[in-house]
JSON list of N, CA and C in Angstrom, two decimals:
[
{"chain": "A", "resi": 509, "resn": "MET", "atom": "N", "xyz": [271.01, 66.22, -90.00]},
{"chain": "A", "resi": 509, "resn": "MET", "atom": "CA", "xyz": [271.55, 65.28, -90.95]},
{"chain": "A", "resi": 509, "resn": "MET", "atom": "C", "xyz": [273.05, 65.12, -90.66]},
{"chain": "A", "resi": 510, "resn": "VAL", "atom": "N", "xyz": [273.47, 63.87, -90.55]},
{"chain": "A", "resi": 510, "resn": "VAL", "atom": "CA", "xyz": [274.88, 63.59, -90.25]},
{"chain": "A", "resi": 510, "resn": "VAL", "atom": "C", "xyz": [275.42, 62.58, -91.26]},
{"chain": "A", "resi": 511, "resn": "THR", "atom": "N", "xyz": [276.71, 62.54, -91.36]},
{"chain": "A", "resi": 511, "resn": "THR", "atom": "CA", "xyz": [277.39, 61.61, -92.26]},
{"chain": "A", "resi": 511, "resn": "THR", "atom": "C", "xyz": [277.19, 60.16, -91.83]},
{"chain": "A", "resi": 512, "resn": "PRO", "atom": "N", "xyz": [277.05, 59.25, -92.79]},
{"chain": "A", "resi": 512, "resn": "PRO", "atom": "CA", "xyz": [276.95, 57.83, -92.45]},
{"chain": "A", "resi": 512, "resn": "PRO", "atom": "C", "xyz": [278.22, 57.27, -91.82]},
{"chain": "A", "resi": 513, "resn": "LEU", "atom": "N", "xyz": [279.28, 58.04, -91.80]},
{"chain": "A", "resi": 513, "resn": "LEU", "atom": "CA", "xyz": [280.53, 57.59, -91.19]},
{"chain": "A", "resi": 513, "resn": "LEU", "atom": "C", "xyz": [280.46, 57.58, -89.66]},
{"chain": "A", "resi": 514, "resn": "LEU", "atom": "N", "xyz": [279.46, 58.27, -89.09]},
{"chain": "A", "resi": 514, "resn": "LEU", "atom": "CA", "xyz": [279.29, 58.27, -87.64]},
{"chain": "A", "resi": 514, "resn": "LEU", "atom": "C", "xyz": [278.79, 56.91, -87.18]},
{"chain": "A", "resi": 515, "resn": "LYS", "atom": "N", "xyz": [279.12, 56.56, -85.96]},
{"chain": "A", "resi": 515, "resn": "LYS", "atom": "CA", "xyz": [278.61, 55.33, -85.37]},
{"chain": "A", "resi": 515, "resn": "LYS", "atom": "C", "xyz": [277.23, 55.63, -84.78]},
{"chain": "A", "resi": 516, "resn": "GLU", "atom": "N", "xyz": [276.45, 54.59, -84.59]},
{"chain": "A", "resi": 516, "resn": "GLU", "atom": "CA", "xyz": [275.10, 54.72, -84.04]},
{"chain": "A", "resi": 516, "resn": "GLU", "atom": "C", "xyz": [275.13, 55.41, -82.67]},
{"chain": "A", "resi": 517, "resn": "GLU", "atom": "N", "xyz": [276.14, 55.10, -81.85]},
{"chain": "A", "resi": 517, "resn": "GLU", "atom": "CA", "xyz": [276.26, 55.72, -80.53]},
{"chain": "A", "resi": 517, "resn": "GLU", "atom": "C", "xyz": [276.49, 57.23, -80.65]},
{"chain": "A", "resi": 518, "resn": "GLU", "atom": "N", "xyz": [277.28, 57.62, -81.67]},
{"chain": "A", "resi": 518, "resn": "GLU", "atom": "CA", "xyz": [277.54, 59.04, -81.89]},
{"chain": "A", "resi": 518, "resn": "GLU", "atom": "C", "xyz": [276.29, 59.77, -82.36]},
{"chain": "A", "resi": 519, "resn": "LEU", "atom": "N", "xyz": [275.47, 59.10, -83.17]},
{"chain": "A", "resi": 519, "resn": "LEU", "atom": "CA", "xyz": [274.20, 59.69, -83.60]},
{"chain": "A", "resi": 519, "resn": "LEU", "atom": "C", "xyz": [273.28, 59.88, -82.41]},
{"chain": "A", "resi": 520, "resn": "LYS", "atom": "N", "xyz": [273.25, 58.91, -81.52]},
{"chain": "A", "resi": 520, "resn": "LYS", "atom": "CA", "xyz": [272.43, 59.02, -80.31]},
{"chain": "A", "resi": 520, "resn": "LYS", "atom": "C", "xyz": [272.87, 60.22, -79.47]},
{"chain": "A", "resi": 521, "resn": "LEU", "atom": "N", "xyz": [274.17, 60.41, -79.30]},
{"chain": "A", "resi": 521, "resn": "LEU", "atom": "CA", "xyz": [274.69, 61.55, -78.56]},
{"chain": "A", "resi": 521, "resn": "LEU", "atom": "C", "xyz": [274.34, 62.86, -79.26]},
{"chain": "A", "resi": 522, "resn": "PHE", "atom": "N", "xyz": [274.46, 62.90, -80.59]},
{"chain": "A", "resi": 522, "resn": "PHE", "atom": "CA", "xyz": [274.08, 64.06, -81.39]},
{"chain": "A", "resi": 522, "resn": "PHE", "atom": "C", "xyz": [272.63, 64.44, -81.11]},
{"chain": "A", "resi": 523, "resn": "ARG", "atom": "N", "xyz": [271.75, 63.44, -81.13]},
{"chain": "A", "resi": 523, "resn": "ARG", "atom": "CA", "xyz": [270.32, 63.68, -80.88]},
{"chain": "A", "resi": 523, "resn": "ARG", "atom": "C", "xyz": [270.08, 64.23, -79.49]},
{"chain": "A", "resi": 524, "resn": "GLU", "atom": "N", "xyz": [270.78, 63.69, -78.50]},
{"chain": "A", "resi": 524, "resn": "GLU", "atom": "CA", "xyz": [270.61, 64.14, -77.12]},
{"chain": "A", "resi": 524, "resn": "GLU", "atom": "C", "xyz": [271.10, 65.57, -76.93]},
{"chain": "A", "resi": 525, "resn": "ILE", "atom": "N", "xyz": [272.25, 65.88, -77.48]},
{"chain": "A", "resi": 525, "resn": "ILE", "atom": "CA", "xyz": [272.84, 67.21, -77.30]},
{"chain": "A", "resi": 525, "resn": "ILE", "atom": "C", "xyz": [272.02, 68.28, -78.00]},
{"chain": "A", "resi": 526, "resn": "PHE", "atom": "N", "xyz": [271.64, 68.03, -79.25]},
{"chain": "A", "resi": 526, "resn": "PHE", "atom": "CA", "xyz": [270.96, 69.06, -80.04]},
{"chain": "A", "resi": 526, "resn": "PHE", "atom": "C", "xyz": [269.43, 68.97, -79.97]},
{"chain": "A", "resi": 527, "resn": "LYS", "atom": "N", "xyz": [268.91, 67.96, -79.28]},
{"chain": "A", "resi": 527, "resn": "LYS", "atom": "CA", "xyz": [267.46, 67.80, -79.10]},
{"chain": "A", "resi": 527, "resn": "LYS", "atom": "C", "xyz": [266.73, 67.78, -80.44]},
{"chain": "A", "resi": 528, "resn": "VAL", "atom": "N", "xyz": [267.25, 67.00, -81.38]},
{"chain": "A", "resi": 528, "resn": "VAL", "atom": "CA", "xyz": [266.65, 66.85, -82.71]},
{"chain": "A", "resi": 528, "resn": "VAL", "atom": "C", "xyz": [266.55, 65.36, -83.04]},
{"chain": "A", "resi": 529, "resn": "GLU", "atom": "N", "xyz": [265.81, 65.06, -84.09]},
{"chain": "A", "resi": 529, "resn": "GLU", "atom": "CA", "xyz": [265.65, 63.69, -84.55]},
{"chain": "A", "resi": 529, "resn": "GLU", "atom": "C", "xyz": [266.57, 63.39, -85.72]},
{"chain": "A", "resi": 530, "resn": "GLY", "atom": "N", "xyz": [267.76, 63.93, -85.73]},
{"chain": "A", "resi": 530, "resn": "GLY", "atom": "CA", "xyz": [268.69, 63.76, -86.85]},
{"chain": "A", "resi": 530, "resn": "GLY", "atom": "C", "xyz": [268.86, 62.32, -87.30]},
{"chain": "A", "resi": 531, "resn": "ASP", "atom": "N", "xyz": [269.33, 62.17, -88.53]},
{"chain": "A", "resi": 531, "resn": "ASP", "atom": "CA", "xyz": [269.54, 60.84, -89.09]},
{"chain": "A", "resi": 531, "resn": "ASP", "atom": "C", "xyz": [270.70, 60.90, -90.09]},
{"chain": "A", "resi": 532, "resn": "PHE", "atom": "N", "xyz": [271.13, 59.72, -90.54]},
{"chain": "A", "resi": 532, "resn": "PHE", "atom": "CA", "xyz": [272.21, 59.63, -91.51]},
{"chain": "A", "resi": 532, "resn": "PHE", "atom": "C", "xyz": [271.72, 60.02, -92.90]},
{"chain": "A", "resi": 533, "resn": "GLY", "atom": "N", "xyz": [272.60, 60.63, -93.69]},
{"chain": "A", "resi": 533, "resn": "GLY", "atom": "CA", "xyz": [272.26, 60.97, -95.07]},
{"chain": "A", "resi": 533, "resn": "GLY", "atom": "C", "xyz": [273.50, 61.39, -95.85]},
{"chain": "A", "resi": 534, "resn": "THR", "atom": "N", "xyz": [273.33, 61.45, -97.17]},
{"chain": "A", "resi": 534, "resn": "THR", "atom": "CA", "xyz": [274.41, 61.88, -98.06]},
{"chain": "A", "resi": 534, "resn": "THR", "atom": "C", "xyz": [273.86, 62.89, -99.06]},
{"chain": "A", "resi": 535, "resn": "VAL", "atom": "N", "xyz": [274.74, 63.53, -99.79]},
{"chain": "A", "resi": 535, "resn": "VAL", "atom": "CA", "xyz": [274.38, 64.46, -100.87]},
{"chain": "A", "resi": 535, "resn": "VAL", "atom": "C", "xyz": [275.30, 64.19, -102.06]},
{"chain": "A", "resi": 536, "resn": "ASN", "atom": "N", "xyz": [274.96, 64.77, -103.20]},
{"chain": "A", "resi": 536, "resn": "ASN", "atom": "CA", "xyz": [275.81, 64.70, -104.40]},
{"chain": "A", "resi": 536, "resn": "ASN", "atom": "C", "xyz": [276.29, 63.28, -104.72]},
{"chain": "A", "resi": 537, "resn": "ARG", "atom": "N", "xyz": [275.32, 62.38, -104.85]},
{"chain": "A", "resi": 537, "resn": "ARG", "atom": "CA", "xyz": [275.58, 60.98, -105.21]},
{"chain": "A", "resi": 537, "resn": "ARG", "atom": "C", "xyz": [276.50, 60.26, -104.22]},
{"chain": "A", "resi": 538, "resn": "GLY", "atom": "N", "xyz": [276.16, 60.37, -102.95]},
{"chain": "A", "resi": 538, "resn": "GLY", "atom": "CA", "xyz": [276.85, 59.59, -101.94]},
{"chain": "A", "resi": 538, "resn": "GLY", "atom": "C", "xyz": [277.97, 60.28, -101.19]},
{"chain": "A", "resi": 539, "resn": "SER", "atom": "N", "xyz": [278.13, 61.57, -101.38]},
{"chain": "A", "resi": 539, "resn": "SER", "atom": "CA", "xyz": [279.19, 62.28, -100.66]},
{"chain": "A", "resi": 539, "resn": "SER", "atom": "C", "xyz": [278.87, 62.32, -99.16]},
{"chain": "A", "resi": 540, "resn": "ASN", "atom": "N", "xyz": [279.85, 61.97, -98.36]},
{"chain": "A", "resi": 540, "resn": "ASN", "atom": "CA", "xyz": [279.72, 62.01, -96.90]},
{"chain": "A", "resi": 540, "resn": "ASN", "atom": "C", "xyz": [279.95, 63.41, -96.35]},
{"chain": "A", "resi": 541, "resn": "PHE", "atom": "N", "xyz": [280.41, 64.33, -97.18]},
{"chain": "A", "resi": 541, "resn": "PHE", "atom": "CA", "xyz": [280.70, 65.68, -96.73]},
{"chain": "A", "resi": 541, "resn": "PHE", "atom": "C", "xyz": [279.44, 66.54, -96.91]},
{"chain": "A", "resi": 542, "resn": "ILE", "atom": "N", "xyz": [278.53, 66.43, -95.97]},
{"chain": "A", "resi": 542, "resn": "ILE", "atom": "CA", "xyz": [277.21, 67.04, -96.06]},
{"chain": "A", "resi": 542, "resn": "ILE", "atom": "C", "xyz": [277.31, 68.54, -96.32]},
{"chain": "A", "resi": 543, "resn": "LYS", "atom": "N", "xyz": [278.17, 69.21, -95.58]},
{"chain": "A", "resi": 543, "resn": "LYS", "atom": "CA", "xyz": [278.22, 70.68, -95.68]},
{"chain": "A", "resi": 543, "resn": "LYS", "atom": "C", "xyz": [278.69, 71.18, -97.05]},
{"chain": "A", "resi": 544, "resn": "LEU", "atom": "N", "xyz": [279.26, 70.31, -97.85]},
{"chain": "A", "resi": 544, "resn": "LEU", "atom": "CA", "xyz": [279.69, 70.71, -99.18]},
{"chain": "A", "resi": 544, "resn": "LEU", "atom": "C", "xyz": [278.58, 70.62, -100.23]},
{"chain": "A", "resi": 545, "resn": "GLY", "atom": "N", "xyz": [277.42, 70.04, -99.84]},
{"chain": "A", "resi": 545, "resn": "GLY", "atom": "CA", "xyz": [276.39, 69.83, -100.82]},
{"chain": "A", "resi": 545, "resn": "GLY", "atom": "C", "xyz": [275.00, 70.29, -100.44]},
{"chain": "A", "resi": 546, "resn": "ILE", "atom": "N", "xyz": [274.85, 70.96, -99.30]},
{"chain": "A", "resi": 546, "resn": "ILE", "atom": "CA", "xyz": [273.51, 71.40, -98.89]},
{"chain": "A", "resi": 546, "resn": "ILE", "atom": "C", "xyz": [273.60, 72.66, -98.04]},
{"chain": "A", "resi": 547, "resn": "ILE", "atom": "N", "xyz": [272.65, 73.53, -98.27]},
{"chain": "A", "resi": 547, "resn": "ILE", "atom": "CA", "xyz": [272.46, 74.68, -97.38]},
{"chain": "A", "resi": 547, "resn": "ILE", "atom": "C", "xyz": [270.96, 74.74, -97.13]},
{"chain": "A", "resi": 548, "resn": "SER", "atom": "N", "xyz": [270.58, 74.91, -95.87]},
{"chain": "A", "resi": 548, "resn": "SER", "atom": "CA", "xyz": [269.15, 74.86, -95.55]},
{"chain": "A", "resi": 548, "resn": "SER", "atom": "C", "xyz": [268.80, 75.83, -94.44]},
{"chain": "A", "resi": 549, "resn": "ASN", "atom": "N", "xyz": [267.50, 76.13, -94.37]},
{"chain": "A", "resi": 549, "resn": "ASN", "atom": "CA", "xyz": [266.95, 76.90, -93.26]},
{"chain": "A", "resi": 549, "resn": "ASN", "atom": "C", "xyz": [265.55, 76.37, -93.01]},
{"chain": "A", "resi": 550, "resn": "SER", "atom": "N", "xyz": [264.76, 77.08, -92.25]},
{"chain": "A", "resi": 550, "resn": "SER", "atom": "CA", "xyz": [263.43, 76.60, -91.90]},
{"chain": "A", "resi": 550, "resn": "SER", "atom": "C", "xyz": [262.45, 76.59, -93.07]},
{"chain": "A", "resi": 551, "resn": "ARG", "atom": "N", "xyz": [262.80, 77.25, -94.16]},
{"chain": "A", "resi": 551, "resn": "ARG", "atom": "CA", "xyz": [261.90, 77.34, -95.32]},
{"chain": "A", "resi": 551, "resn": "ARG", "atom": "C", "xyz": [262.21, 76.35, -96.43]},
{"chain": "A", "resi": 552, "resn": "GLY", "atom": "N", "xyz": [263.41, 75.78, -96.43]},
{"chain": "A", "resi": 552, "resn": "GLY", "atom": "CA", "xyz": [263.76, 74.85, -97.48]},
{"chain": "A", "resi": 552, "resn": "GLY", "atom": "C", "xyz": [265.25, 74.62, -97.56]},
{"chain": "A", "resi": 553, "resn": "ALA", "atom": "N", "xyz": [265.66, 73.96, -98.61]},
{"chain": "A", "resi": 553, "resn": "ALA", "atom": "CA", "xyz": [267.07, 73.62, -98.79]},
{"chain": "A", "resi": 553, "resn": "ALA", "atom": "C", "xyz": [267.47, 73.75, -100.25]},
{"chain": "A", "resi": 554, "resn": "VAL", "atom": "N", "xyz": [268.74, 74.02, -100.47]},
{"chain": "A", "resi": 554, "resn": "VAL", "atom": "CA", "xyz": [269.34, 74.00, -101.80]},
{"chain": "A", "resi": 554, "resn": "VAL", "atom": "C", "xyz": [270.43, 72.94, -101.73]},
{"chain": "A", "resi": 555, "resn": "VAL", "atom": "N", "xyz": [270.41, 72.04, -102.72]},
{"chain": "A", "resi": 555, "resn": "VAL", "atom": "CA", "xyz": [271.38, 70.94, -102.72]},
{"chain": "A", "resi": 555, "resn": "VAL", "atom": "C", "xyz": [272.22, 70.98, -103.98]},
{"chain": "A", "resi": 556, "resn": "GLY", "atom": "N", "xyz": [273.34, 70.30, -103.94]},
{"chain": "A", "resi": 556, "resn": "GLY", "atom": "CA", "xyz": [274.23, 70.22, -105.09]},
{"chain": "A", "resi": 556, "resn": "GLY", "atom": "C", "xyz": [273.56, 69.56, -106.28]},
{"chain": "A", "resi": 557, "resn": "GLY", "atom": "N", "xyz": [273.99, 69.90, -107.47]},
{"chain": "A", "resi": 557, "resn": "GLY", "atom": "CA", "xyz": [273.40, 69.42, -108.70]},
{"chain": "A", "resi": 557, "resn": "GLY", "atom": "C", "xyz": [273.49, 67.92, -108.91]},
{"chain": "A", "resi": 558, "resn": "LEU", "atom": "N", "xyz": [274.41, 67.25, -108.24]},
{"chain": "A", "resi": 558, "resn": "LEU", "atom": "CA", "xyz": [274.54, 65.80, -108.39]},
{"chain": "A", "resi": 558, "resn": "LEU", "atom": "C", "xyz": [273.69, 65.02, -107.39]},
{"chain": "A", "resi": 559, "resn": "THR", "atom": "N", "xyz": [272.99, 65.72, -106.51]},
{"chain": "A", "resi": 559, "resn": "THR", "atom": "CA", "xyz": [272.18, 65.05, -105.49]},
{"chain": "A", "resi": 559, "resn": "THR", "atom": "C", "xyz": [271.05, 64.28, -106.15]},
{"chain": "A", "resi": 560, "resn": "THR", "atom": "N", "xyz": [270.90, 63.02, -105.77]},
{"chain": "A", "resi": 560, "resn": "THR", "atom": "CA", "xyz": [269.89, 62.15, -106.39]},
{"chain": "A", "resi": 560, "resn": "THR", "atom": "C", "xyz": [268.51, 62.36, -105.77]},
{"chain": "A", "resi": 561, "resn": "GLY", "atom": "N", "xyz": [267.51, 61.84, -106.45]},
{"chain": "A", "resi": 561, "resn": "GLY", "atom": "CA", "xyz": [266.15, 61.93, -105.94]},
{"chain": "A", "resi": 561, "resn": "GLY", "atom": "C", "xyz": [265.98, 61.25, -104.59]},
{"chain": "A", "resi": 562, "resn": "ALA", "atom": "N", "xyz": [266.62, 60.11, -104.42]},
{"chain": "A", "resi": 562, "resn": "ALA", "atom": "CA", "xyz": [266.56, 59.39, -103.14]},
{"chain": "A", "resi": 562, "resn": "ALA", "atom": "C", "xyz": [267.19, 60.21, -102.02]},
{"chain": "A", "resi": 563, "resn": "GLU", "atom": "N", "xyz": [268.29, 60.89, -102.33]},
{"chain": "A", "resi": 563, "resn": "GLU", "atom": "CA", "xyz": [268.93, 61.74, -101.33]},
{"chain": "A", "resi": 563, "resn": "GLU", "atom": "C", "xyz": [268.04, 62.92, -100.98]},
{"chain": "A", "resi": 564, "resn": "ILE", "atom": "N", "xyz": [267.40, 63.50, -101.96]},
{"chain": "A", "resi": 564, "resn": "ILE", "atom": "CA", "xyz": [266.50, 64.63, -101.71]},
{"chain": "A", "resi": 564, "resn": "ILE", "atom": "C", "xyz": [265.33, 64.18, -100.84]},
{"chain": "A", "resi": 565, "resn": "ALA", "atom": "N", "xyz": [264.78, 63.00, -101.12]},
{"chain": "A", "resi": 565, "resn": "ALA", "atom": "CA", "xyz": [263.69, 62.48, -100.30]},
{"chain": "A", "resi": 565, "resn": "ALA", "atom": "C", "xyz": [264.13, 62.30, -98.86]},
{"chain": "A", "resi": 566, "resn": "LYS", "atom": "N", "xyz": [265.33, 61.81, -98.65]},
{"chain": "A", "resi": 566, "resn": "LYS", "atom": "CA", "xyz": [265.87, 61.62, -97.30]},
{"chain": "A", "resi": 566, "resn": "LYS", "atom": "C", "xyz": [266.06, 62.98, -96.62]},
{"chain": "A", "resi": 567, "resn": "ILE", "atom": "N", "xyz": [266.56, 63.96, -97.34]},
{"chain": "A", "resi": 567, "resn": "ILE", "atom": "CA", "xyz": [266.74, 65.31, -96.79]},
{"chain": "A", "resi": 567, "resn": "ILE", "atom": "C", "xyz": [265.39, 65.88, -96.37]},
{"chain": "A", "resi": 568, "resn": "GLU", "atom": "N", "xyz": [264.37, 65.71, -97.22]},
{"chain": "A", "resi": 568, "resn": "GLU", "atom": "CA", "xyz": [263.04, 66.20, -96.88]},
{"chain": "A", "resi": 568, "resn": "GLU", "atom": "C", "xyz": [262.51, 65.51, -95.63]},
{"chain": "A", "resi": 569, "resn": "GLN", "atom": "N", "xyz": [262.76, 64.22, -95.51]},
{"chain": "A", "resi": 569, "resn": "GLN", "atom": "CA", "xyz": [262.32, 63.46, -94.33]},
{"chain": "A", "resi": 569, "resn": "GLN", "atom": "C", "xyz": [263.04, 63.96, -93.07]},
{"chain": "A", "resi": 570, "resn": "ILE", "atom": "N", "xyz": [264.35, 64.11, -93.14]},
{"chain": "A", "resi": 570, "resn": "ILE", "atom": "CA", "xyz": [265.13, 64.51, -91.98]},
{"chain": "A", "resi": 570, "resn": "ILE", "atom": "C", "xyz": [264.76, 65.91, -91.51]},
{"chain": "A", "resi": 571, "resn": "PHE", "atom": "N", "xyz": [264.66, 66.84, -92.44]},
{"chain": "A", "resi": 571, "resn": "PHE", "atom": "CA", "xyz": [264.39, 68.22, -92.07]},
{"chain": "A", "resi": 571, "resn": "PHE", "atom": "C", "xyz": [262.91, 68.53, -91.93]},
{"chain": "A", "resi": 572, "resn": "GLY", "atom": "N", "xyz": [262.04, 67.61, -92.33]},
{"chain": "A", "resi": 572, "resn": "GLY", "atom": "CA", "xyz": [260.61, 67.79, -92.15]},
{"chain": "A", "resi": 572, "resn": "GLY", "atom": "C", "xyz": [259.95, 68.75, -93.10]},
{"chain": "A", "resi": 573, "resn": "TYR", "atom": "N", "xyz": [260.53, 68.97, -94.27]},
{"chain": "A", "resi": 573, "resn": "TYR", "atom": "CA", "xyz": [259.93, 69.86, -95.25]},
{"chain": "A", "resi": 573, "resn": "TYR", "atom": "C", "xyz": [258.64, 69.25, -95.77]},
{"chain": "A", "resi": 574, "resn": "GLY", "atom": "N", "xyz": [257.62, 70.08, -95.96]},
{"chain": "A", "resi": 574, "resn": "GLY", "atom": "CA", "xyz": [256.35, 69.62, -96.48]},
{"chain": "A", "resi": 574, "resn": "GLY", "atom": "C", "xyz": [255.38, 69.15, -95.43]},
{"chain": "A", "resi": 575, "resn": "LYS", "atom": "N", "xyz": [255.81, 69.07, -94.17]},
{"chain": "A", "resi": 575, "resn": "LYS", "atom": "CA", "xyz": [254.91, 68.68, -93.09]},
{"chain": "A", "resi": 575, "resn": "LYS", "atom": "C", "xyz": [254.15, 69.89, -92.59]},
{"chain": "A", "resi": 576, "resn": "SER", "atom": "N", "xyz": [252.90, 69.70, -92.30]},
{"chain": "A", "resi": 576, "resn": "SER", "atom": "CA", "xyz": [252.09, 70.82, -91.78]},
{"chain": "A", "resi": 576, "resn": "SER", "atom": "C", "xyz": [251.98, 70.76, -90.28]}
]
């Protein structure tokens, strides 16, 4: 998960370097400072109290939580 402030070319480079399917996202009602509002591991994530349902859905999509 990366800040929406990145350019599309930078996201492509991020994906190539880290070999992941990362995407843009926010936390805590639109905050671009991802690391201030989420902590995660392979089992799940904890997000800031202001994080909206739409943001949580995007986080689940990006990190693949709930997929078998």
